[in-house]
């Protein structure tokens, strides 16, 4: 989390309707009087009176010790601790309400002194920071291979999972390089080029089709980014051109989601006729490859995989249910379909082959042609111009293969394998003129800027237009960046921004990890889970596509549902599997906070969790995360003496003074959402007791239910915009923000407010910002302490 002392207004103060100046403005506004204040004479006595009783070497509550700081030098040596102090001072989170409080003048004196002495930033000469050289994460690797080579499978799905820092999986500091990953890169490079390049004399090419990319009649959608979910009767299909009559092997990797007492049945079909029927009994943990031999005639053949025995969510009982009937949906999950031609089949030239070999090899000298092929490929793969020295090294590989008697295509194949395992492909590095000097600040070159832009908006490599602009040095010309942002957001590849940023910012990736108890929530199925995820993605996509206000995320009066999700929400008049936009007739729902995805991930398996929901709002909408809970505090379920509704039990729980300070920030927000059960269904009663969604926020703001709560949140639009700008800038840069980034964040949010909080303004201001356009030299010794990745 960015160290933004003075900007991060905690929800306690923010919801009271107060507005706060930026840290830089506050430091300046304090005038020359601030710099005349002395730590030992003016600041330390205030800390001793109001803070040290709890934050001493003996008690050290919250792992914060303040009595060890005896002079200004010791304070200046510890940014991290004083960042916490300043945030809590400004938010009124500390001292706790029941403790003696400093006067407003005393509070401002300490805060302004810290601003001026420890966190002052010259926004006229900003420090743009530096980004650790970082490898492509799994999503970026898959997308880059797709756009570079044109193969339609996901080679990185077999790679180790990427680590997460600052809430995102594209952060350079945590994208390590375990030894097993190098082995995976080598194997993937060979597999990719085997699929892309037709080598004379090699075995006939296996045709591989990612199931998510196929047309079909069976409803469902994507279960994950590479698995197709089939939930109704129907098929997914493709046209396969066979070079000769013969026997072909048809394969599909699949598993089922059990519903009823029958296994999912998968039919292989050719030309509309069934070739073989399989019972798919395996689960997601152990998917299997099913195969059969089919006879195909030379020419075009319609090949399909069909799901023939779905069970819909129409009160189909599960015989294993104990307490009540469960409604389950049987689904067939397919990862890929392959066609393996017979040994004697002639090779077929694929589109990916033509992309690499862009003219006939018989035209001119083969060595010169190889140089052209490898040079064009390497330029796109390295995302910059290729030096003659680099190209000569790759050509030497080609020449060695040629001398061994291999074909022209095989020589190119091996040289391109070297490209795909090169650090220049696998890592996003940026050439710096004085890389070891932290005082050197410079604009990144146009090729690096093109990569920053494309991996931000597409999670993939720059296309030819971006590379061409970079090559001409035209990317920074007036209006060029704005035009490219508009163009790129209209491109289907911008779906990566929706999926990757939204999934991590709003944490809906966790939706597939939570396990609501189906004994309690009988209607919750994986199909419904997928609908919830899609609702949130479509909402974010609409804010981008229609250039709506980012404040829609708080209380936009619309959403997207199909019949299943509409029934779950109690919305009438929606039919079919297709999602459609609906406007809410009342104010019970609105914005992402009332989406089933968010409400489900912030609940426990059997009940809601006001704490989780309150913390989610503080973390993701307001950017004011609470501290971690103190050790040895008993869980609510372990306190048998608590009685009444969940709210009443929590009020008894928070009577513990160790719990109260954090709970008073989180609980009121969560209580305001108690009308939604653990899977997002509206309710007025909890068992036999009525829901009480009222609350009073610190500062005196009263609310009654989710509509009032959202209204209060929307009134804090500057705070929300600041939080969203931080999250999106972190994602765009691939690094955690530091306290000196507050200049950029302030500038972005100021521009956003002037333009009615339009989404396009937020994105454009980020790509125009100093941290995005520039960098400084690197020196670990010169780095300020920053908040840790979390």
Short mmCIF file of C-alpha atoms in Angstrom, two decimals, residues 205-610:
data_model
loop_
_atom_site.label_atom_id
_atom_site.label_comp_id
_atom_site.label_asym_id
_atom_site.label_seq_id
_atom_site.Cartn_x
_atom_site.Cartn_y
_atom_site.Cartn_z
CA UNK A 205 0.64 -31.69 -37.06
CA UNK A 206 -1.84 -32.28 -34.29
CA UNK A 207 -4.71 -29.81 -34.48
CA UNK A 208 -5.29 -28.39 -30.99
CA UNK A 209 -8.39 -26.35 -30.18
CA UNK A 210 -8.94 -24.57 -26.87
CA UNK A 211 -12.53 -25.33 -25.90
CA UNK A 212 -13.19 -21.75 -24.76
CA UNK A 213 -12.49 -20.52 -28.30
CA UNK A 214 -14.97 -22.82 -30.08
CA UNK A 215 -18.45 -21.98 -31.31
CA UNK A 216 -21.28 -23.95 -29.83
CA UNK A 217 -24.94 -24.44 -29.02
CA UNK A 218 -24.52 -25.63 -25.42
CA UNK A 219 -24.94 -22.81 -22.93
CA UNK A 220 -22.50 -22.23 -20.12
CA UNK A 221 -19.44 -20.13 -20.67
CA UNK A 222 -15.90 -20.02 -19.38
CA UNK A 223 -15.32 -21.86 -16.12
CA UNK A 224 -11.79 -20.48 -15.98
CA UNK A 225 -9.76 -18.69 -18.64
CA UNK A 226 -9.04 -22.01 -20.38
CA UNK A 227 -11.95 -24.34 -19.50
CA UNK A 228 -15.36 -24.36 -21.20
CA UNK A 229 -18.37 -25.10 -19.01
CA UNK A 230 -21.35 -26.78 -20.73
CA UNK A 231 -24.52 -26.59 -18.62
CA UNK A 232 -27.26 -27.28 -21.20
CA UNK A 233 -27.71 -29.89 -23.89
CA UNK A 234 -25.75 -28.97 -26.99
CA UNK A 235 -22.28 -29.03 -28.50
CA UNK A 236 -19.10 -27.13 -29.20
CA UNK A 237 -17.78 -27.57 -32.72
CA UNK A 238 -15.24 -26.60 -35.36
CA UNK A 239 -14.56 -27.27 -39.04
CA UNK A 240 -11.52 -29.46 -39.61
CA UNK A 241 -9.99 -29.65 -43.10
CA UNK A 242 -8.58 -33.14 -43.71
CA UNK A 243 -5.96 -33.55 -46.45
CA UNK A 244 -6.76 -37.24 -47.19
CA UNK A 245 -9.30 -39.90 -46.36
CA UNK A 246 -8.27 -41.86 -43.31
CA UNK A 247 -8.60 -42.71 -39.66
CA UNK A 248 -8.04 -39.76 -37.34
CA UNK A 249 -7.77 -39.81 -33.54
CA UNK A 250 -10.13 -37.43 -31.79
CA UNK A 251 -9.30 -36.40 -28.20
CA UNK A 252 -10.83 -34.21 -25.53
CA UNK A 253 -9.69 -33.42 -22.01
CA UNK A 254 -12.68 -33.14 -19.69
CA UNK A 255 -14.17 -33.55 -16.23
CA UNK A 256 -17.62 -33.23 -14.73
CA UNK A 257 -19.44 -31.38 -12.01
CA UNK A 258 -21.72 -33.99 -10.49
CA UNK A 259 -25.46 -33.51 -10.40
CA UNK A 260 -27.88 -36.33 -9.62
CA UNK A 261 -26.77 -39.94 -9.67
CA UNK A 262 -25.56 -40.11 -13.30
CA UNK A 263 -22.16 -39.23 -14.70
CA UNK A 264 -21.93 -36.50 -17.31
CA UNK A 265 -22.16 -38.00 -20.82
CA UNK A 266 -19.93 -36.62 -23.57
CA UNK A 267 -20.52 -37.47 -27.22
CA UNK A 268 -17.90 -37.21 -29.98
CA UNK A 269 -19.65 -36.29 -33.24
CA UNK A 270 -18.62 -36.03 -36.89
CA UNK A 271 -20.97 -34.42 -39.40
CA UNK A 272 -23.76 -34.42 -36.81
CA UNK A 273 -23.54 -38.19 -36.18
CA UNK A 274 -22.33 -39.69 -32.93
CA UNK A 275 -18.96 -41.46 -33.15
CA UNK A 276 -18.69 -42.50 -29.49
CA UNK A 277 -20.30 -41.73 -26.14
CA UNK A 278 -18.27 -41.44 -22.92
CA UNK A 279 -19.26 -41.35 -19.27
CA UNK A 280 -17.17 -38.59 -17.74
CA UNK A 281 -16.93 -39.52 -14.06
CA UNK A 282 -13.76 -37.68 -13.05
CA UNK A 283 -13.69 -34.42 -11.08
CA UNK A 284 -11.69 -31.22 -11.53
CA UNK A 285 -8.88 -32.65 -9.40
CA UNK A 286 -8.29 -35.52 -11.88
CA UNK A 287 -9.38 -34.57 -15.42
CA UNK A 288 -8.86 -37.19 -18.11
CA UNK A 289 -8.21 -37.26 -21.84
CA UNK A 290 -10.88 -39.23 -23.72
CA UNK A 291 -10.14 -40.40 -27.24
CA UNK A 292 -11.55 -42.43 -30.08
CA UNK A 293 -10.75 -43.13 -33.73
CA UNK A 294 -12.99 -41.58 -36.38
CA UNK A 295 -13.06 -41.96 -40.15
CA UNK A 296 -12.87 -38.68 -42.01
CA UNK A 297 -13.07 -37.93 -45.70
CA UNK A 298 -10.75 -35.46 -47.43
CA UNK A 299 -12.24 -31.98 -47.22
CA UNK A 300 -14.08 -30.04 -44.54
CA UNK A 301 -15.62 -31.98 -41.66
CA UNK A 302 -17.77 -30.59 -38.85
CA UNK A 303 -16.34 -32.09 -35.64
CA UNK A 304 -18.06 -31.64 -32.29
CA UNK A 305 -18.07 -32.54 -28.61
CA UNK A 306 -21.61 -32.68 -27.20
CA UNK A 307 -23.12 -32.72 -23.71
CA UNK A 308 -26.21 -34.92 -23.74
CA UNK A 309 -27.52 -35.27 -20.16
CA UNK A 310 -27.53 -31.96 -18.27
CA UNK A 311 -29.53 -31.35 -15.12
CA UNK A 312 -30.76 -27.81 -14.68
CA UNK A 313 -31.49 -26.13 -11.37
CA UNK A 314 -35.14 -27.25 -11.26
CA UNK A 315 -35.45 -28.94 -7.90
CA UNK A 316 -33.44 -32.04 -8.71
CA UNK A 317 -32.75 -33.68 -5.33
CA UNK A 318 -29.38 -35.07 -4.42
CA UNK A 319 -29.89 -38.41 -2.60
CA UNK A 320 -26.87 -37.70 -0.39
CA UNK A 321 -28.32 -34.52 1.08
CA UNK A 322 -29.07 -34.93 4.78
CA UNK A 323 -30.84 -31.85 6.03
CA UNK A 324 -32.71 -30.75 2.92
CA UNK A 325 -32.82 -31.22 -0.81
CA UNK A 326 -29.93 -29.69 -2.70
CA UNK A 327 -30.36 -28.26 -6.15
CA UNK A 328 -27.34 -29.26 -8.20
CA UNK A 329 -26.38 -28.60 -11.79
CA UNK A 330 -24.59 -31.29 -13.74
CA UNK A 331 -22.07 -29.74 -16.09
CA UNK A 332 -19.49 -31.01 -18.56
CA UNK A 333 -16.18 -29.14 -18.40
CA UNK A 334 -13.94 -29.33 -21.49
CA UNK A 335 -10.41 -27.97 -21.70
CA UNK A 336 -9.39 -28.82 -25.26
CA UNK A 337 -10.18 -30.92 -28.33
CA UNK A 338 -7.49 -32.38 -30.59
CA UNK A 339 -7.42 -34.13 -33.94
CA UNK A 340 -4.40 -36.37 -34.64
CA UNK A 341 -4.05 -37.16 -38.37
CA UNK A 342 -2.74 -40.51 -39.69
CA UNK A 343 0.99 -40.98 -40.20
CA UNK A 344 0.75 -40.77 -43.98
CA UNK A 345 -1.24 -37.52 -44.04
CA UNK A 346 0.50 -34.64 -45.82
CA UNK A 347 1.39 -31.61 -43.77
CA UNK A 348 -1.05 -28.70 -43.71
CA UNK A 349 0.22 -25.15 -43.70
CA UNK A 350 -1.32 -23.30 -40.75
CA UNK A 351 -2.01 -19.60 -40.33
CA UNK A 352 0.68 -19.44 -37.66
CA UNK A 353 3.19 -20.95 -40.12
CA UNK A 354 2.26 -18.33 -42.69
CA UNK A 355 2.63 -15.61 -40.08
CA UNK A 356 6.23 -16.65 -39.42
CA UNK A 357 7.20 -17.56 -43.02
CA UNK A 358 5.69 -14.47 -44.64
CA UNK A 359 6.85 -15.25 -48.20
CA UNK A 360 7.94 -18.29 -50.19
CA UNK A 361 11.37 -19.53 -49.12
CA UNK A 362 12.33 -20.15 -52.76
CA UNK A 363 12.40 -16.41 -53.34
CA UNK A 364 16.04 -15.33 -53.11
CA UNK A 365 18.81 -16.51 -50.84
CA UNK A 366 17.60 -18.77 -47.99
CA UNK A 367 20.09 -17.37 -45.50
CA UNK A 368 18.88 -13.83 -46.20
CA UNK A 369 15.28 -15.02 -45.90
CA UNK A 370 16.07 -16.72 -42.59
CA UNK A 371 17.61 -13.46 -41.41
CA UNK A 372 14.43 -11.62 -42.31
CA UNK A 373 12.18 -14.17 -40.61
CA UNK A 374 14.21 -14.34 -37.43
CA UNK A 375 14.71 -10.57 -37.34
CA UNK A 376 10.99 -9.80 -37.70
CA UNK A 377 10.07 -12.43 -35.11
CA UNK A 378 12.73 -11.28 -32.63
CA UNK A 379 11.73 -7.62 -32.99
CA UNK A 380 8.14 -8.49 -32.07
CA UNK A 381 9.17 -10.93 -29.33
CA UNK A 382 11.71 -8.55 -27.74
CA UNK A 383 9.28 -5.65 -28.23
CA UNK A 384 12.04 -3.38 -29.52
CA UNK A 385 14.63 -3.10 -32.27
CA UNK A 386 17.06 -6.02 -32.47
CA UNK A 387 20.77 -5.30 -32.69
CA UNK A 388 22.91 -6.84 -35.42
CA UNK A 389 24.90 -8.66 -32.75
CA UNK A 390 21.74 -10.27 -31.33
CA UNK A 391 20.56 -11.25 -34.81
CA UNK A 392 23.94 -12.71 -35.73
CA UNK A 393 23.86 -14.96 -32.65
CA UNK A 394 20.44 -16.27 -33.63
CA UNK A 395 21.59 -16.82 -37.21
CA UNK A 396 24.52 -18.90 -35.96
CA UNK A 397 22.00 -21.27 -34.39
CA UNK A 398 20.16 -21.50 -37.69
CA UNK A 399 23.42 -22.19 -39.53
CA UNK A 400 24.47 -24.98 -37.14
CA UNK A 401 21.15 -26.76 -37.72
CA UNK A 402 21.53 -26.34 -41.49
CA UNK A 403 25.03 -27.82 -41.43
CA UNK A 404 23.60 -30.91 -39.74
CA UNK A 405 21.46 -31.50 -42.80
CA UNK A 406 18.15 -30.33 -41.37
CA UNK A 407 15.55 -28.45 -43.39
CA UNK A 408 15.26 -24.70 -43.75
CA UNK A 409 12.12 -24.72 -41.61
CA UNK A 410 13.82 -26.76 -38.89
CA UNK A 411 16.72 -24.32 -38.74
CA UNK A 412 14.31 -21.41 -38.28
CA UNK A 413 12.35 -23.45 -35.72
CA UNK A 414 15.41 -23.94 -33.49
CA UNK A 415 16.50 -20.30 -33.80
CA UNK A 416 13.02 -19.12 -32.79
CA UNK A 417 13.10 -21.48 -29.80
CA UNK A 418 16.14 -19.53 -28.64
CA UNK A 419 14.11 -16.34 -28.97
CA UNK A 420 11.31 -17.75 -26.80
CA UNK A 421 13.69 -18.67 -23.97
CA UNK A 422 15.67 -15.45 -24.17
CA UNK A 423 15.50 -13.11 -21.15
CA UNK A 424 14.63 -10.37 -23.64
CA UNK A 425 11.37 -12.19 -24.33
CA UNK A 426 10.60 -13.60 -20.88
CA UNK A 427 11.40 -10.41 -18.99
CA UNK A 428 10.28 -6.82 -19.38
CA UNK A 429 13.47 -4.88 -18.93
CA UNK A 430 14.05 -1.21 -19.66
CA UNK A 431 17.34 0.23 -20.87
CA UNK A 432 18.55 3.04 -18.60
CA UNK A 433 21.39 5.44 -19.54
CA UNK A 434 22.79 5.51 -15.98
CA UNK A 435 21.17 2.50 -14.31
CA UNK A 436 23.11 2.55 -11.02
CA UNK A 437 22.64 6.22 -10.23
CA UNK A 438 19.46 6.83 -8.20
CA UNK A 439 19.71 10.56 -8.89
CA UNK A 440 19.35 10.04 -12.64
CA UNK A 441 15.76 10.52 -13.80
CA UNK A 442 14.85 9.98 -17.43
CA UNK A 443 11.93 9.17 -19.69
CA UNK A 444 11.70 5.50 -20.65
CA UNK A 445 12.31 4.99 -24.35
CA UNK A 446 9.37 4.68 -26.72
CA UNK A 447 9.61 0.89 -27.00
CA UNK A 448 9.51 0.52 -23.22
CA UNK A 449 6.58 2.93 -23.10
CA UNK A 450 4.75 0.91 -25.76
CA UNK A 451 5.25 -2.23 -23.66
CA UNK A 452 4.09 -0.50 -20.50
CA UNK A 453 0.95 0.59 -22.33
CA UNK A 454 0.16 -2.77 -23.95
CA UNK A 455 0.76 -4.87 -20.85
CA UNK A 456 -1.36 -2.43 -18.84
CA UNK A 457 -4.39 -2.51 -21.14
CA UNK A 458 -3.99 -5.88 -22.89
CA UNK A 459 -1.72 -8.00 -20.66
CA UNK A 460 0.12 -8.70 -23.88
CA UNK A 461 2.79 -7.44 -26.27
CA UNK A 462 2.51 -4.24 -28.30
CA UNK A 463 0.88 -4.68 -31.69
CA UNK A 464 2.40 -3.45 -34.94
CA UNK A 465 0.86 0.01 -34.65
CA UNK A 466 2.42 0.59 -31.22
CA UNK A 467 5.80 -0.78 -32.33
CA UNK A 468 5.70 1.38 -35.45
CA UNK A 469 4.94 4.52 -33.43
CA UNK A 470 7.74 3.65 -31.04
CA UNK A 471 10.15 3.04 -33.89
CA UNK A 472 9.40 6.51 -35.31
CA UNK A 473 9.63 8.15 -31.89
CA UNK A 474 6.03 9.30 -32.31
CA UNK A 475 4.38 7.75 -29.26
CA UNK A 476 4.86 10.89 -27.17
CA UNK A 477 3.69 13.33 -29.82
CA UNK A 478 0.75 15.48 -28.82
CA UNK A 479 -2.43 13.44 -28.51
CA UNK A 480 -0.77 10.14 -29.50
CA UNK A 481 -1.12 8.44 -26.14
CA UNK A 482 -4.74 9.50 -25.81
CA UNK A 483 -5.54 8.14 -29.27
CA UNK A 484 -3.82 4.84 -28.49
CA UNK A 485 -5.70 4.44 -25.21
CA UNK A 486 -9.03 4.93 -27.01
CA UNK A 487 -8.05 2.51 -29.76
CA UNK A 488 -6.76 -0.14 -27.39
CA UNK A 489 -9.78 -0.03 -25.08
CA UNK A 490 -12.02 -0.71 -28.10
CA UNK A 491 -9.94 -3.76 -29.03
CA UNK A 492 -11.26 -7.15 -27.77
CA UNK A 493 -7.86 -7.69 -26.13
CA UNK A 494 -8.83 -5.09 -23.51
CA UNK A 495 -10.92 -7.85 -21.94
CA UNK A 496 -7.65 -8.72 -20.18
CA UNK A 497 -7.87 -5.47 -18.20
CA UNK A 498 -11.39 -6.38 -17.12
CA UNK A 499 -10.51 -9.93 -16.13
CA UNK A 500 -7.11 -9.34 -14.53
CA UNK A 501 -7.51 -5.98 -12.83
CA UNK A 502 -11.12 -6.43 -11.74
CA UNK A 503 -10.55 -9.99 -10.60
CA UNK A 504 -7.73 -8.89 -8.32
CA UNK A 505 -8.87 -5.42 -7.23
CA UNK A 506 -12.33 -6.64 -6.23
CA UNK A 507 -10.92 -10.08 -5.28
CA UNK A 508 -13.55 -11.96 -7.29
CA UNK A 509 -10.87 -14.43 -8.35
CA UNK A 510 -11.45 -15.83 -4.87
CA UNK A 511 -15.03 -16.67 -5.82
CA UNK A 512 -13.90 -20.09 -7.04
CA UNK A 513 -12.11 -20.75 -3.75
CA UNK A 514 -14.98 -20.05 -1.35
CA UNK A 515 -17.31 -22.91 -0.41
CA UNK A 516 -20.79 -21.85 0.69
CA UNK A 517 -22.48 -24.70 2.55
CA UNK A 518 -25.09 -26.12 0.16
CA UNK A 519 -26.97 -27.61 3.10
CA UNK A 520 -27.68 -24.04 4.15
CA UNK A 521 -27.74 -22.41 0.69
CA UNK A 522 -29.34 -25.09 -1.44
CA UNK A 523 -29.57 -23.01 -4.59
CA UNK A 524 -25.86 -22.18 -4.78
CA UNK A 525 -24.18 -23.99 -7.69
CA UNK A 526 -21.03 -23.57 -9.73
CA UNK A 527 -23.18 -22.31 -12.59
CA UNK A 528 -24.49 -19.55 -10.32
CA UNK A 529 -20.94 -18.86 -9.15
CA UNK A 530 -19.88 -18.33 -12.77
CA UNK A 531 -22.86 -16.02 -13.33
CA UNK A 532 -21.84 -13.88 -10.36
CA UNK A 533 -18.32 -13.52 -11.71
CA UNK A 534 -19.61 -12.61 -15.16
CA UNK A 535 -21.97 -9.98 -13.72
CA UNK A 536 -19.08 -8.09 -12.13
CA UNK A 537 -16.91 -8.36 -15.25
CA UNK A 538 -19.72 -7.04 -17.47
CA UNK A 539 -20.29 -4.17 -15.06
CA UNK A 540 -16.62 -3.14 -15.20
CA UNK A 541 -16.57 -3.63 -18.97
CA UNK A 542 -19.53 -1.26 -19.33
CA UNK A 543 -17.88 1.44 -17.24
CA UNK A 544 -14.91 1.26 -19.61
CA UNK A 545 -16.79 0.84 -22.91
CA UNK A 546 -19.40 3.54 -22.21
CA UNK A 547 -16.87 5.78 -20.44
CA UNK A 548 -19.05 6.02 -17.38
CA UNK A 549 -18.18 7.53 -14.03
CA UNK A 550 -16.05 5.37 -11.76
CA UNK A 551 -18.55 6.27 -9.04
CA UNK A 552 -20.84 3.69 -10.65
CA UNK A 553 -18.74 1.12 -8.81
CA UNK A 554 -20.23 2.48 -5.59
CA UNK A 555 -23.90 2.93 -6.52
CA UNK A 556 -24.52 2.42 -10.25
CA UNK A 557 -28.26 1.73 -10.54
CA UNK A 558 -27.92 -1.18 -12.99
CA UNK A 559 -26.35 -4.57 -13.40
CA UNK A 560 -26.22 -7.59 -15.74
CA UNK A 561 -28.06 -10.85 -15.10
CA UNK A 562 -29.28 -13.96 -16.86
CA UNK A 563 -32.38 -15.88 -15.78
CA UNK A 564 -30.54 -17.92 -13.15
CA UNK A 565 -28.90 -14.93 -11.47
CA UNK A 566 -32.09 -12.84 -11.78
CA UNK A 567 -34.05 -15.56 -9.99
CA UNK A 568 -31.38 -15.65 -7.30
CA UNK A 569 -31.70 -11.89 -6.80
CA UNK A 570 -35.50 -11.88 -7.04
CA UNK A 571 -35.51 -9.85 -10.28
CA UNK A 572 -38.51 -10.67 -12.48
CA UNK A 573 -38.87 -10.73 -16.25
CA UNK A 574 -35.44 -12.07 -17.25
CA UNK A 575 -35.38 -15.19 -19.44
CA UNK A 576 -32.58 -17.31 -20.89
CA UNK A 577 -28.86 -17.83 -20.39
CA UNK A 578 -27.82 -14.60 -22.09
CA UNK A 579 -26.91 -11.72 -19.82
CA UNK A 580 -28.94 -8.57 -20.16
CA UNK A 581 -28.74 -5.18 -18.55
CA UNK A 582 -31.38 -4.40 -15.93
CA UNK A 583 -32.06 -1.24 -13.94
CA UNK A 584 -33.04 -1.53 -10.30
CA UNK A 585 -36.53 -0.35 -9.40
CA UNK A 586 -35.63 0.17 -5.76
CA UNK A 587 -32.42 1.15 -4.02
CA UNK A 588 -31.72 -2.13 -2.26
CA UNK A 589 -29.01 -2.94 -4.81
CA UNK A 590 -26.51 -0.81 -6.66
CA UNK A 591 -22.80 -0.82 -7.46
CA UNK A 592 -20.40 -3.73 -7.01
CA UNK A 593 -20.86 -3.85 -3.26
CA UNK A 594 -24.23 -5.58 -3.72
CA UNK A 595 -23.01 -8.02 -6.39
CA UNK A 596 -23.33 -11.67 -5.45
CA UNK A 597 -19.62 -12.15 -6.19
CA UNK A 598 -18.50 -9.60 -3.59
CA UNK A 599 -21.10 -10.60 -1.00
CA UNK A 600 -20.14 -14.28 -1.33
CA UNK A 601 -16.37 -13.85 -1.04
CA UNK A 602 -16.87 -11.67 2.05
CA UNK A 603 -18.93 -14.31 3.87
CA UNK A 604 -18.29 -17.52 5.76
CA UNK A 605 -19.56 -20.90 4.50
CA UNK A 606 -22.69 -20.85 6.69
CA UNK A 607 -23.29 -17.16 7.45
CA UNK A 608 -22.44 -13.60 6.61
CA UNK A 609 -19.35 -11.88 8.00
CA UNK A 610 -19.83 -8.17 8.78
#
